[in-house]
Short mmCIF file of C-alpha atoms and ligand atoms in Angstrom, two decimals:
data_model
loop_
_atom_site.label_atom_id
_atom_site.label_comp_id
_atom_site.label_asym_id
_atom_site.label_seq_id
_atom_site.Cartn_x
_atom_site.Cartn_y
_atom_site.Cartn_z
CA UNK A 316 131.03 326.45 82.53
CA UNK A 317 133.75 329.02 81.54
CA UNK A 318 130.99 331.69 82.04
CA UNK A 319 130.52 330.60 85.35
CA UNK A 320 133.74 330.30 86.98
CA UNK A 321 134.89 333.86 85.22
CA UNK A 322 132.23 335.12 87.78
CA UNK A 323 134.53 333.78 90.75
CA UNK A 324 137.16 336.16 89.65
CA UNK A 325 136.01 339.74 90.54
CA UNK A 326 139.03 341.46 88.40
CA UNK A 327 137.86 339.82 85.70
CA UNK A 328 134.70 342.13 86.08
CA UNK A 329 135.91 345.76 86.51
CA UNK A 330 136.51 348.27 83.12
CA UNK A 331 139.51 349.60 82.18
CA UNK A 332 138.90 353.23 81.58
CA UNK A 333 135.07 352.26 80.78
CA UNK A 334 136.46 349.19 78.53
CA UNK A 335 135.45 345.41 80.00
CA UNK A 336 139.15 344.40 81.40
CA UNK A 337 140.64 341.47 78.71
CA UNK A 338 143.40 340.32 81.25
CA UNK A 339 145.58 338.57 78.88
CA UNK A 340 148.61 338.66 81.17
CA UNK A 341 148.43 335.24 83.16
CA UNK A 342 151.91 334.43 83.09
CA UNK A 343 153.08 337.46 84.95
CA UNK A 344 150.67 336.48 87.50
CA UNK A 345 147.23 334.84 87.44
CA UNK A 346 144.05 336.90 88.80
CA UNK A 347 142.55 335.57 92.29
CA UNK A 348 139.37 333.63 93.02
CA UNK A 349 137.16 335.13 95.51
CA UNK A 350 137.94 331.96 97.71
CA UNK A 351 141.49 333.28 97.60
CA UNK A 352 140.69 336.62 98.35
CA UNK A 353 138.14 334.97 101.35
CA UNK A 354 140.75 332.34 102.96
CA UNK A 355 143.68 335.26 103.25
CA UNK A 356 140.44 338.06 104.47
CA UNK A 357 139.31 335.64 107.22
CA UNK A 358 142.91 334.45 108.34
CA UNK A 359 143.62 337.58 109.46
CA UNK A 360 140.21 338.49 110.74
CA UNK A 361 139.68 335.19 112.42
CA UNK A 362 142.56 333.24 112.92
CA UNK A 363 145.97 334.95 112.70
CA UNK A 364 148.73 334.08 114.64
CA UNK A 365 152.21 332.54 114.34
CA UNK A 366 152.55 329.20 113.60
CA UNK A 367 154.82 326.45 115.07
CA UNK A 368 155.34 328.40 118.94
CA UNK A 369 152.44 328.96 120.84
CA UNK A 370 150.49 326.34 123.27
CA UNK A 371 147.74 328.54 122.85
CA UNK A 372 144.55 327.71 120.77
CA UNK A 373 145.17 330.38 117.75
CA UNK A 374 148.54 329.49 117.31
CA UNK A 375 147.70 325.28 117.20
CA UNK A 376 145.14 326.56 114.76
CA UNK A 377 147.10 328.63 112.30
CA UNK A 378 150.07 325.60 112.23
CA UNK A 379 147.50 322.80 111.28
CA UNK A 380 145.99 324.82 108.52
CA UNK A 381 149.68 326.06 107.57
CA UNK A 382 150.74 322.29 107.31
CA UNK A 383 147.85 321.22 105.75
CA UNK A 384 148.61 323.15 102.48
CA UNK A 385 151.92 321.57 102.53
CA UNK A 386 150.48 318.66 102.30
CA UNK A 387 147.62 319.15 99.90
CA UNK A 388 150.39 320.67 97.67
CA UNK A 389 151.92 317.27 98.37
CA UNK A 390 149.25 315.46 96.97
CA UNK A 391 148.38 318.21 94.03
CA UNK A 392 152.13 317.15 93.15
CA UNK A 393 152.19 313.33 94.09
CA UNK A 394 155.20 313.99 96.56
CA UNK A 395 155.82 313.31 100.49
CA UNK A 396 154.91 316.35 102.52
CA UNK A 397 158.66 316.28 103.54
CA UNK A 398 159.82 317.39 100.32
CA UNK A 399 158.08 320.60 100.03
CA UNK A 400 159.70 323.92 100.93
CA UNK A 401 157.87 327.08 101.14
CA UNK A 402 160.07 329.99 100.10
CA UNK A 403 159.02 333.41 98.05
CA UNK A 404 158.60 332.47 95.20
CA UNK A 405 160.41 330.03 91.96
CA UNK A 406 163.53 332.76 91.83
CA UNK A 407 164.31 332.06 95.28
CA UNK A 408 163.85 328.60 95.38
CA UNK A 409 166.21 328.64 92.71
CA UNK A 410 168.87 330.40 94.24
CA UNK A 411 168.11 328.01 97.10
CA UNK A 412 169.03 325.05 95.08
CA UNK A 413 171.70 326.63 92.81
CA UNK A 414 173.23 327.49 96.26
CA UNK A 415 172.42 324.13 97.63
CA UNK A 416 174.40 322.21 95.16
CA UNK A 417 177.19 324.54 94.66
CA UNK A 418 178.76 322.31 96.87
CA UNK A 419 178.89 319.12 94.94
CA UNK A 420 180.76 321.45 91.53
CA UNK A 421 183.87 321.57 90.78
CA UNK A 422 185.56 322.95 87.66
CA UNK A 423 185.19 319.92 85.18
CA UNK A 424 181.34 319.90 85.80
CA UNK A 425 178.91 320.93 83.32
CA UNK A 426 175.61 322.85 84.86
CA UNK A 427 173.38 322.52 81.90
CA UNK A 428 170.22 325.02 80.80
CA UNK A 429 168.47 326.00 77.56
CA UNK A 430 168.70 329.22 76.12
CA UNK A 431 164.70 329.72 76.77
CA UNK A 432 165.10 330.25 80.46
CA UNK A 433 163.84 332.91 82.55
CA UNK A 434 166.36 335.00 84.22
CA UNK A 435 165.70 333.35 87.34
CA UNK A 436 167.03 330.11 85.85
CA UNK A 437 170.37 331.35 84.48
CA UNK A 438 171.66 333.97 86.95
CA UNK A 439 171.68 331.85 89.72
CA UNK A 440 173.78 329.13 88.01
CA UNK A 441 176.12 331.42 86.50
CA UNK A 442 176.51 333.16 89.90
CA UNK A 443 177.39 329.54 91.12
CA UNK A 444 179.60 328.50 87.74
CA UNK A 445 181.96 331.65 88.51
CA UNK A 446 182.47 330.56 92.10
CA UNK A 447 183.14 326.65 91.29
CA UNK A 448 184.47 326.74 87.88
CA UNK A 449 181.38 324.68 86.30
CA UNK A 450 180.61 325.44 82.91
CA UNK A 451 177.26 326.74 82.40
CA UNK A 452 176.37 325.09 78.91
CA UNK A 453 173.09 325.63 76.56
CA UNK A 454 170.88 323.06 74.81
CA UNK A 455 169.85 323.15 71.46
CA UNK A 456 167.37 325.73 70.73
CA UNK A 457 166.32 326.54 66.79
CA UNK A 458 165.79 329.96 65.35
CA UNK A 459 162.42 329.93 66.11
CA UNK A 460 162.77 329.45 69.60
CA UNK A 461 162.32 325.92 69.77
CA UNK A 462 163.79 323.46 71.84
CA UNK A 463 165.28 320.53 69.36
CA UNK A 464 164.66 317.13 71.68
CA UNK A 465 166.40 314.62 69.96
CA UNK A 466 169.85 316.91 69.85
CA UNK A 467 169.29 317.98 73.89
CA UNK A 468 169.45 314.44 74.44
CA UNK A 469 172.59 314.03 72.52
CA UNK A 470 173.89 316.63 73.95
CA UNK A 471 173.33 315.41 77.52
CA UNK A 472 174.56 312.38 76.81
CA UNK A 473 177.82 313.49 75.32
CA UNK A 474 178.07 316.50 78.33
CA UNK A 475 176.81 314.38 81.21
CA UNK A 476 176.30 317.18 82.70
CA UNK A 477 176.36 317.66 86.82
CA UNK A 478 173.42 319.80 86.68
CA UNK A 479 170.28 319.97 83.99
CA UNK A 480 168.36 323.31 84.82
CA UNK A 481 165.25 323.58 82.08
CA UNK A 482 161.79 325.33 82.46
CA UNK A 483 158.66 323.13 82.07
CA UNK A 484 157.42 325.75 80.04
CA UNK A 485 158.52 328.96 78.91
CA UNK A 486 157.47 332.09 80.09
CA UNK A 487 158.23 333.92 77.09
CA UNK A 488 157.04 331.92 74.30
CA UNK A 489 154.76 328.68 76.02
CA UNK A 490 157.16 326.26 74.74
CA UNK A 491 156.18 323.02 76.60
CA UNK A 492 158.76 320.31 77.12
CA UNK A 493 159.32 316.82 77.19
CA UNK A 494 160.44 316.85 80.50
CA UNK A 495 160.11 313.16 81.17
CA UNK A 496 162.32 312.58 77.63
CA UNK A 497 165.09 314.54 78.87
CA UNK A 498 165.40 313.29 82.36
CA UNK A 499 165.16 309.53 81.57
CA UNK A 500 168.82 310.44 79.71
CA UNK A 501 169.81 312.54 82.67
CA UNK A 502 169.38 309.45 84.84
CA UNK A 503 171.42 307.42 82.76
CA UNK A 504 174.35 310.08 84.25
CA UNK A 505 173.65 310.74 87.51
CA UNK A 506 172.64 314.11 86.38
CA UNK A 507 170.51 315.94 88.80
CA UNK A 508 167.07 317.61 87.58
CA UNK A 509 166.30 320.82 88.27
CA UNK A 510 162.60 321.59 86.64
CA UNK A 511 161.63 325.64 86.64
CA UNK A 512 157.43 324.88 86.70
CA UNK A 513 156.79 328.41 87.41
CA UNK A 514 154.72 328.68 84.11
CA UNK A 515 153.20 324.85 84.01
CA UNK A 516 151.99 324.16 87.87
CA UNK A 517 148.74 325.87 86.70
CA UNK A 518 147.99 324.77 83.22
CA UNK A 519 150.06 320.98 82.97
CA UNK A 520 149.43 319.83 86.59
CA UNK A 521 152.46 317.93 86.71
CA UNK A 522 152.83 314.44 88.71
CA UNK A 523 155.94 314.57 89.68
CA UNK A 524 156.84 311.33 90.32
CA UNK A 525 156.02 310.38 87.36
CA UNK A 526 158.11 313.02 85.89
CA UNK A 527 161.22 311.91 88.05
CA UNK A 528 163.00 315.50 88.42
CA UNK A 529 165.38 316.03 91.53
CA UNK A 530 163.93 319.42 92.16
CA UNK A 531 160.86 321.54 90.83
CA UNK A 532 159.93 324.79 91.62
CA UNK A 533 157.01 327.18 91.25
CA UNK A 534 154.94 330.29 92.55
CA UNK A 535 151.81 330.55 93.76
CA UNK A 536 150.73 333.75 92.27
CA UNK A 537 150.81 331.87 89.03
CA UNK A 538 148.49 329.40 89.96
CA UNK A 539 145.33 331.53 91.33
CA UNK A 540 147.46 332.09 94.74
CA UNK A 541 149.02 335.35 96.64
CA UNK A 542 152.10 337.14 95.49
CA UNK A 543 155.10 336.68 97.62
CA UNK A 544 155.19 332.95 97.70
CA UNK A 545 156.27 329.95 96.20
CA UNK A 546 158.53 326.80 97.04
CA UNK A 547 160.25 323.88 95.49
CA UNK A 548 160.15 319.88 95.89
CA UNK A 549 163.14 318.52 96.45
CA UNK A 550 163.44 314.64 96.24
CA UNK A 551 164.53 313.78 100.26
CA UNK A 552 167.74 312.78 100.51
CA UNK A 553 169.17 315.26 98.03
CA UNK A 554 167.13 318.28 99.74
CA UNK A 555 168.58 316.97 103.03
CA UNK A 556 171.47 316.80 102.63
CA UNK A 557 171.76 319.84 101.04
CA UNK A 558 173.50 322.90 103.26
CA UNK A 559 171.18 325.58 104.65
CA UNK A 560 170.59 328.54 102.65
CA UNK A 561 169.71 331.18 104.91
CA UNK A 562 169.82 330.66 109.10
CA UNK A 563 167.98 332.21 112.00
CA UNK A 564 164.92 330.89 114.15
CA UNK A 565 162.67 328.17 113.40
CA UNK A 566 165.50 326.43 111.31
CA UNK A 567 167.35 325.18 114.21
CA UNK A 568 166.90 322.66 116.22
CA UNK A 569 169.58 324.13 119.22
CA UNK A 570 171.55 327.37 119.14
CA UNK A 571 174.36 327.92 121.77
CA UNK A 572 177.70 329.76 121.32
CA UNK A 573 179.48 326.52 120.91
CA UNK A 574 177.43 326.09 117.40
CA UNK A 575 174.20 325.55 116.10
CA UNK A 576 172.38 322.46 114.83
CA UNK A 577 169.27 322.63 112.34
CA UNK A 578 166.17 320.54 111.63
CA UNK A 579 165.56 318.60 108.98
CA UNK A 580 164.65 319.73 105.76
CA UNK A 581 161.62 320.96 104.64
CA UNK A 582 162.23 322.88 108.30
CA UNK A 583 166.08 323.53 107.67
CA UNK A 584 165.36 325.28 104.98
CA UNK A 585 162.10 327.90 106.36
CA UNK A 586 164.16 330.13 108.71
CA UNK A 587 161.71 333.42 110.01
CA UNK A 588 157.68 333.88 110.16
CA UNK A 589 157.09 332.50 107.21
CA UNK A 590 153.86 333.62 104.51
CA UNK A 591 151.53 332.19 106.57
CA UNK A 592 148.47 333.98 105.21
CA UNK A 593 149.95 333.16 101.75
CA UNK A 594 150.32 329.95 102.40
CA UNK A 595 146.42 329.74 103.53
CA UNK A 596 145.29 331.69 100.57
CA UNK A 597 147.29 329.07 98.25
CA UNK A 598 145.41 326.13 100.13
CA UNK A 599 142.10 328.01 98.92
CA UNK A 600 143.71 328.01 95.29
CA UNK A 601 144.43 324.33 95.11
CA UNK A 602 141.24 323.46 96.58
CA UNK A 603 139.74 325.68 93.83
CA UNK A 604 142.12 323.63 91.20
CA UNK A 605 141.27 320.26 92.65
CA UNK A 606 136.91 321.36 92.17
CA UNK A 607 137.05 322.13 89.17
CA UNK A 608 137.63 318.96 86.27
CA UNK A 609 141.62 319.82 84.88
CA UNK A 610 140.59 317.99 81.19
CA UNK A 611 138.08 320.33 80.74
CA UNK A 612 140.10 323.64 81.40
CA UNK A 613 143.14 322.38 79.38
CA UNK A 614 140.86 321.49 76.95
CA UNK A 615 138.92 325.15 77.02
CA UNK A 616 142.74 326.75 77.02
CA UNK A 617 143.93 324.90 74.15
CA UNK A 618 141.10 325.59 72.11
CA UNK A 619 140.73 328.72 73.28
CA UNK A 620 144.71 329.19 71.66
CA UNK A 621 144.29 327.70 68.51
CA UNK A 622 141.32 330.17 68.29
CA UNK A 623 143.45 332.95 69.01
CA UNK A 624 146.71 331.49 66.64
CA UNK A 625 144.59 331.09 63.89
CA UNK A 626 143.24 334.79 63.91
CA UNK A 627 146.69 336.18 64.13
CA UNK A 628 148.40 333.84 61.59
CA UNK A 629 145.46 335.93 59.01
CA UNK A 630 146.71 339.52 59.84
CA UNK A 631 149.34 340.08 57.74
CA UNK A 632 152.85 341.26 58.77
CA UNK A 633 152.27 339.47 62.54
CA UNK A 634 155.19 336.91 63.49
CA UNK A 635 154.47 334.31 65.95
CA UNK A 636 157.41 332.86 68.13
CA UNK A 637 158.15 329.82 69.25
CA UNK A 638 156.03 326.42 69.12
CA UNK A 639 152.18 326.96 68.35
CA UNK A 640 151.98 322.67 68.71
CA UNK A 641 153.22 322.42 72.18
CA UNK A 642 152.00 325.40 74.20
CA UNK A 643 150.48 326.20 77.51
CA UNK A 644 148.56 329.18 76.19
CA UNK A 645 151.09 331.89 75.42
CA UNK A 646 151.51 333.71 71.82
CA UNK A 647 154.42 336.05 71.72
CA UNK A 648 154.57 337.86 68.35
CA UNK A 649 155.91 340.72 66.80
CA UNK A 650 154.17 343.34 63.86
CA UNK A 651 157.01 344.21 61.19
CA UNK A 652 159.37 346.28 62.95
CA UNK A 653 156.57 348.47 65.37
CA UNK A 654 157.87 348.22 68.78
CA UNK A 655 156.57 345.85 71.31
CA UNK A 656 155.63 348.43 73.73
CA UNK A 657 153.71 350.81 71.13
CA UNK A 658 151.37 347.75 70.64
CA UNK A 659 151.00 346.87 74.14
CA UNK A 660 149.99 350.70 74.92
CA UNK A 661 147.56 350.95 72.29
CA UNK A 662 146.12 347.35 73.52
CA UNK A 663 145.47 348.95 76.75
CA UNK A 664 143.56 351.76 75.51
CA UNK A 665 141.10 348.99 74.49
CA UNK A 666 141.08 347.23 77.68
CA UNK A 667 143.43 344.49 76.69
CA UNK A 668 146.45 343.47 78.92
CA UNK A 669 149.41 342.11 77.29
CA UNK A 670 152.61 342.20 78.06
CA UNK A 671 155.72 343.30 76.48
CA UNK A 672 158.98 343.38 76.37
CA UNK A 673 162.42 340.73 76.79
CA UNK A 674 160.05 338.87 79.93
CA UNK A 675 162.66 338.41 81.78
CA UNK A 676 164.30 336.20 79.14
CA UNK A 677 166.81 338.58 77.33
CA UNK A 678 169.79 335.32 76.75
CA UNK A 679 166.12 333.83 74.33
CA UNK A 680 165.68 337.54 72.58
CA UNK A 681 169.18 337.80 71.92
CA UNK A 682 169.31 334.26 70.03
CA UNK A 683 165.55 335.23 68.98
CA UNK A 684 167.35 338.89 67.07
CA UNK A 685 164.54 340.22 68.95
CA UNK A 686 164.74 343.84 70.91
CA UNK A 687 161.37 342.15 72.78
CA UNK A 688 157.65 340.97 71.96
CA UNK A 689 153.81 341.63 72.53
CA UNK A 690 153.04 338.60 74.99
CA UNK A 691 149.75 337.14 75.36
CA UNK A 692 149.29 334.93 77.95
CA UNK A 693 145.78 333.19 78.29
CA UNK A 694 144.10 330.74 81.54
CA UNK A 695 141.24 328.87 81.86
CA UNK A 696 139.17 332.13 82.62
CA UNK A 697 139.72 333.85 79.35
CA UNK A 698 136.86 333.58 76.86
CA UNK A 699 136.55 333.26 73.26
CA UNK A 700 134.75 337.40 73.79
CA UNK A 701 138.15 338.26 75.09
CA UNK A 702 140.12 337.21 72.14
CA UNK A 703 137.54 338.91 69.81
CA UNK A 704 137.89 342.08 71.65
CA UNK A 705 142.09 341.31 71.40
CA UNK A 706 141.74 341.11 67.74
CA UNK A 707 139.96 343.94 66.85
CA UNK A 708 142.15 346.16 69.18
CA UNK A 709 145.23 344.69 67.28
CA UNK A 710 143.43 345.58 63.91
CA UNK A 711 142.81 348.95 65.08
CA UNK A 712 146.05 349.41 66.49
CA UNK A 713 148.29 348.13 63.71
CA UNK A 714 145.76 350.75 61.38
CA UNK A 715 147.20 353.47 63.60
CA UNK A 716 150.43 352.54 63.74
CA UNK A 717 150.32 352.01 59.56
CA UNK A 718 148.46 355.78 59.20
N1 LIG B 422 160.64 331.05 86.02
C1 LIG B 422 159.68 331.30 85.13
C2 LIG B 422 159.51 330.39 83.93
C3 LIG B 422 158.84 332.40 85.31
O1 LIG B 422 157.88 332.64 84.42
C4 LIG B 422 159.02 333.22 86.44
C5 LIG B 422 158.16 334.44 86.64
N2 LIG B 422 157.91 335.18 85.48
C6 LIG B 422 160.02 332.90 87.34
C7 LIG B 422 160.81 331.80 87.09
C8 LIG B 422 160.25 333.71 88.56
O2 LIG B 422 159.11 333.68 89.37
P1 LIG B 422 158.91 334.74 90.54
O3 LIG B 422 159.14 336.09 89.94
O4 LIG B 422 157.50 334.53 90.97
O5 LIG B 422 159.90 334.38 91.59
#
């Protein structure tokens, strides 16, 4: 089955200076689906126009299949349409939210994060902690880069913090979290739940009701979609009453010079054309997501890890970060002291795509002692051919760097 849907992703099929391409770089972005690539194609060929304005035909056209998305992500998420925004991407929905709330801080609040979170999830709040007086506190991470449960939820409990910001799963390591653990003791303080799902929209398929979070955010170039968009549920009333973040048309509901009233949210919060063609691409991706059986691709990817843990765990001198139980598919590791980016370079030469570096997450290297890593980052398209090919490039690459 893997075989066959590899063949829907026409990157996955090119060479790499006459090497087969081992794309092992999914959670900088995933590659596309040819339905993707065919929904965004025949948008503009067939159907563009701007959505929400015109009587005429195109225009009704391009706003139903715009809203529809919103509320097949909706469904993908088990959410009202109403709470989805579209935005950019995760980093600005979380500058949308860190903004948002800045509002309800004061200085004896708490905003609450872990030490494992992308940049995206820290800068914001400590833009926002410097202009309210919040503290911007840390949960409990070990030296290994693991999150330790049972003291976050001490810690939240003793803190009651204002604000709990904390990624699904982590972009640098794959760390996944007990999210539901650490918001049922959130609850218990009012606390509201911010959940950073860039990295776990693809590979945990959260329901978020279940879950219970305030706020969740994600990208859809991370889940088979288009670059240049992502959004955030919000649960209503909070996102409501939230103030807008940025203003101009399609926001409002009237403008005159005596002031300006807006719509409600999600629209209060989409000012401008938005990423329409995004937006349609993204629709293909989900209905790609929703074909295809999700048991049997987490089941492929975490078999597919192990796989790939277990042959680096028998090359000596390799360090593996963070937790190898609970993982969406991501090994970061480091070789002695040979720098990240010598090993990603000679990777390449092979075909293989890694990533390295701080990944966005240099607060987690510093605690980490770490100048960076070699990040591999798998999906449901990677085969057990591709890891092969990974580990014998790594062989040959840490004989070179050994010579
Ligand atoms: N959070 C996490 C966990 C991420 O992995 C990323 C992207 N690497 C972001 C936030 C930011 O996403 P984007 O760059 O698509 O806005």
């Amino acid at each position: 089955m893997i075989e066959q849907l590899r063949k829907d992703f026409p990157l996955l099929q090119t060479h790499i200076d006459e090497q087969p391409l081992c794309y092992f770089d999914s959670a900088a972005t995933t590659q596309k689906p040819q339905c993707v690539i065919d929904a965004v194609n025949k948008f503009y060929r067939q159907d563009n126009a701007n959505v929400h304005r015109g009587a005429h035909t195109l225009s009704a056209a391009a706003t139903t299949q715009y809203e529809s998305v919103r509320n097949k992500l909706a469904q993908f998420l088990n959410v009202s349409q109403r709470e989805i925004v579209w935005t950019k991407g995760a980093t600005e929905s979380l500058n949308l939210i860190a903004y948002g709330l800045s509002e309800k801080l004061n200085q004896n609040d708490v905003i609450l994060i872990s030490p494992l979170e992308h940049h995206a999830n820290i800068v914001p709040w400590q833009q926002v902690a410097h202009r309210t007086g919040a503290k911007l506190e840390l949960l409990p991470v070990s030296k290994q880069g693991i999150l330790d449960l049972e003291a976050s939820k001490t810690l939240i409990s003793a803190k009651k913090p204002k604000i709990l910001s904390i990624c699904h799963a982590s972009n640098a390591l794959g760390n996944i979290h007990d999210i539901a653990a650490l918001i049922q003791v959130a609850k218990q303080f009012d606390t509201i739940t911010v959940i950073d799902g860039a990295q776990s929209l693809l590979h945990l398929r959260p329901d978020l009701s279940a879950m219970g979070c305030d706020f969740f955010v994600f990208s859809a170039h991370k889940a088979l979609g288009p670059t240049g968009l992502g959004g955030l549920f919000g649960r209503y009333e909070l996102l409501n009453s939230m103030p807008v973040y940025q203003t101009g048309g399609e926001m409002i509901e009237r403008v005159s010079f005596s002031g300006t009233t807006f719509r409600e949210a999600p629209g209060k919060f989409e000012p401008g054309t938005p990423n329409i063609s995004g937006v349609i691409g993204f629709g293909a991706a989900l209905d790609y997501l929703d074909a295809i059986d999700a048991n049997t691709l987490a089941h492929h990817e975490a078999s597919l890890y192990h796989y790939l843990v277990n042959a680096l765990k028998k090359i000596d001198g390799i360090s593996i970060w963070g937790d190898t139980e609970r993982n969406i598919g991501v090994v970061s590791f480091t070789y002695k002291n040979e720098h990240h980016f010598d090993i990603a370079t000679f990777l390449n030469t092979y075909g293989v795509a890694v990533r390295s570096g701080h990944h966005c997450t240099q607060p987690l290297m510093d605690h980490l002692s770490l100048q960076g890593t070699v990040r591999i980052s798998l999906a449901f398209y990677n085969s057990y051919q591709d890891v092969d090919i990974l580990i014998d490039a790594l062989k040959n690459t840490i004989d070179m760097l050994e010579e």
